[in-house]
Amino acid sequence: MTTGGVRTSARQFHQHSLPHSLYTARGATLLNVHLIDGTYELFRHFYALPSARDAEGREVAAVRGVLGSMLGMLNRGATHVGVATDHVIESFRNDLWPGYKTGDGIDPDLLSQFHLLEDALRALGVAVWPMVELEADDALAMASRQAALDPRVERVFICTPDKDLSQCVRGTRVVQMDRRKNTIRDEAGVVAKFGVPPASIPDYLALVGDAADGYPGLRGWGPKSASAVLARFRHLEHIPDDFRQWAVNAANPGALALTLKRERDLAFLFRDLATLRDDGELVDSVDDLRWSGPRDEFTDLARRFDAARTVPGSARRPPRVRTDGRT
């Protein structure tokens, strides 16, 4: 929460001129676009903040925290903002892989805030994309592609640390921002972290798996081996069956090659799960992302959140994601 509450923070935008991240360089007005993973932010604040309930007993702490964070971003100068959310947890990927993530096991107090977050963000006046068949990550991929096509855009900040979104990074113009750690990952940063360029991230995830999304990767393949092999061959279909043609430093390459040969179709399936769908159209123009202040209904909503009673000592512990320790 920002100091002074949600309503006070919002009122600052009416007392002063709107923030500006626009500036002129070489005669052209450039702008920055911030794309937010709303579902990630909701989870993050749910487990970081103590419980808070409104006058009707409904849990609102996570939504209140996300709003405070968004207001802080806007107050620091963000002007073009879009937020993608998972309106439901399940997506078309659940039809492709039975073990893909579902809403099972999500704390009811967290799940109850999914739609409330969307309503609150709309009241704040930012663009919101609630996803049903596709996921929030797909929406971020679409929006980043669309924004990068606009010559007025200097940089696109995809605000999530999720490794899936690393496939969308382009040079130093489309980057990932971890708002919690205040770090930025450009294309060189993707290579430094994963050992492969953005275009190879789906192949990398196919091999090593993604426990958070519910697919295991291939047995024996881990970050080091996947990075070494994909750094040379880039994509799954280019990896020879014969490990003697690899000429890379990977532990037990014979077993890795045998697993890949036997389960290549499964690897292709996992790559399909990891590949974000960016071919949709979320906005007509980057201008649709321009923030012009909260809507009228935001005042009552903010008053409701500010009046919510915090329960001391009620912060929750995040669930543990299991890994198998592969290298």
PDB file of N, CA and C in Angstrom, residues 23 59 87 122 135 150 178 193 223 293 302:
ATOM      1  N   TYR A  23       8.901  12.342 -24.411  1.00  0.00           N
ATOM      2  CA  TYR A  23       9.917  13.351 -24.611  1.00  0.00           C
ATOM      3  C   TYR A  23      10.293  13.379 -26.087  1.00  0.00           C
ATOM      4  N   GLU A  59     -12.330 -10.451   1.340  1.00  0.00           N
ATOM      5  CA  GLU A  59     -10.883 -10.241   1.313  1.00  0.00           C
ATOM      6  C   GLU A  59     -10.510  -9.292   0.167  1.00  0.00           C
ATOM      7  N   HIS A  87      -8.692 -14.347 -16.436  1.00  0.00           N
ATOM      8  CA  HIS A  87     -10.062 -14.286 -15.940  1.00  0.00           C
ATOM      9  C   HIS A  87     -10.447 -15.627 -15.318  1.00  0.00           C
ATOM     10  N   ARG A 122     -10.143  -1.331 -14.027  1.00  0.00           N
ATOM     11  CA  ARG A 122     -10.965  -0.543 -14.949  1.00  0.00           C
ATOM     12  C   ARG A 122     -11.358   0.780 -14.303  1.00  0.00           C
ATOM     13  N   GLU A 135      -4.092 -17.104 -22.194  1.00  0.00           N
ATOM     14  CA  GLU A 135      -3.637 -16.720 -20.867  1.00  0.00           C
ATOM     15  C   GLU A 135      -3.134 -15.282 -20.857  1.00  0.00           C
ATOM     16  N   ASP A 150       4.865   0.253 -33.433  1.00  0.00           N
ATOM     17  CA  ASP A 150       4.621   1.691 -33.489  1.00  0.00           C
ATOM     18  C   ASP A 150       5.949   2.441 -33.397  1.00  0.00           C
ATOM     19  N   ASP A 178      11.437  -6.671 -13.824  1.00  0.00           N
ATOM     20  CA  ASP A 178      11.031  -7.265 -12.549  1.00  0.00           C
ATOM     21  C   ASP A 178      10.827  -6.107 -11.587  1.00  0.00           C
ATOM     22  N   LYS A 193      21.183 -15.257 -18.741  1.00  0.00           N
ATOM     23  CA  LYS A 193      20.463 -16.047 -17.739  1.00  0.00           C
ATOM     24  C   LYS A 193      20.200 -17.471 -18.193  1.00  0.00           C
ATOM     25  N   PRO A 223      18.808 -27.233 -17.033  1.00  0.00           N
ATOM     26  CA  PRO A 223      19.247 -25.945 -17.588  1.00  0.00           C
ATOM     27  C   PRO A 223      20.608 -25.986 -18.264  1.00  0.00           C
ATOM     28  N   GLY A 293      -6.354   9.159 -16.117  1.00  0.00           N
ATOM     29  CA  GLY A 293      -6.868   9.347 -14.769  1.00  0.00           C
ATOM     30  C   GLY A 293      -7.955   8.353 -14.408  1.00  0.00           C
ATOM     31  N   ALA A 302     -12.051   3.076  -3.915  1.00  0.00           N
ATOM     32  CA  ALA A 302     -10.873   3.348  -3.112  1.00  0.00           C
ATOM     33  C   ALA A 302     -11.240   3.571  -1.647  1.00  0.00           C
TER      34      ALA A 302
END
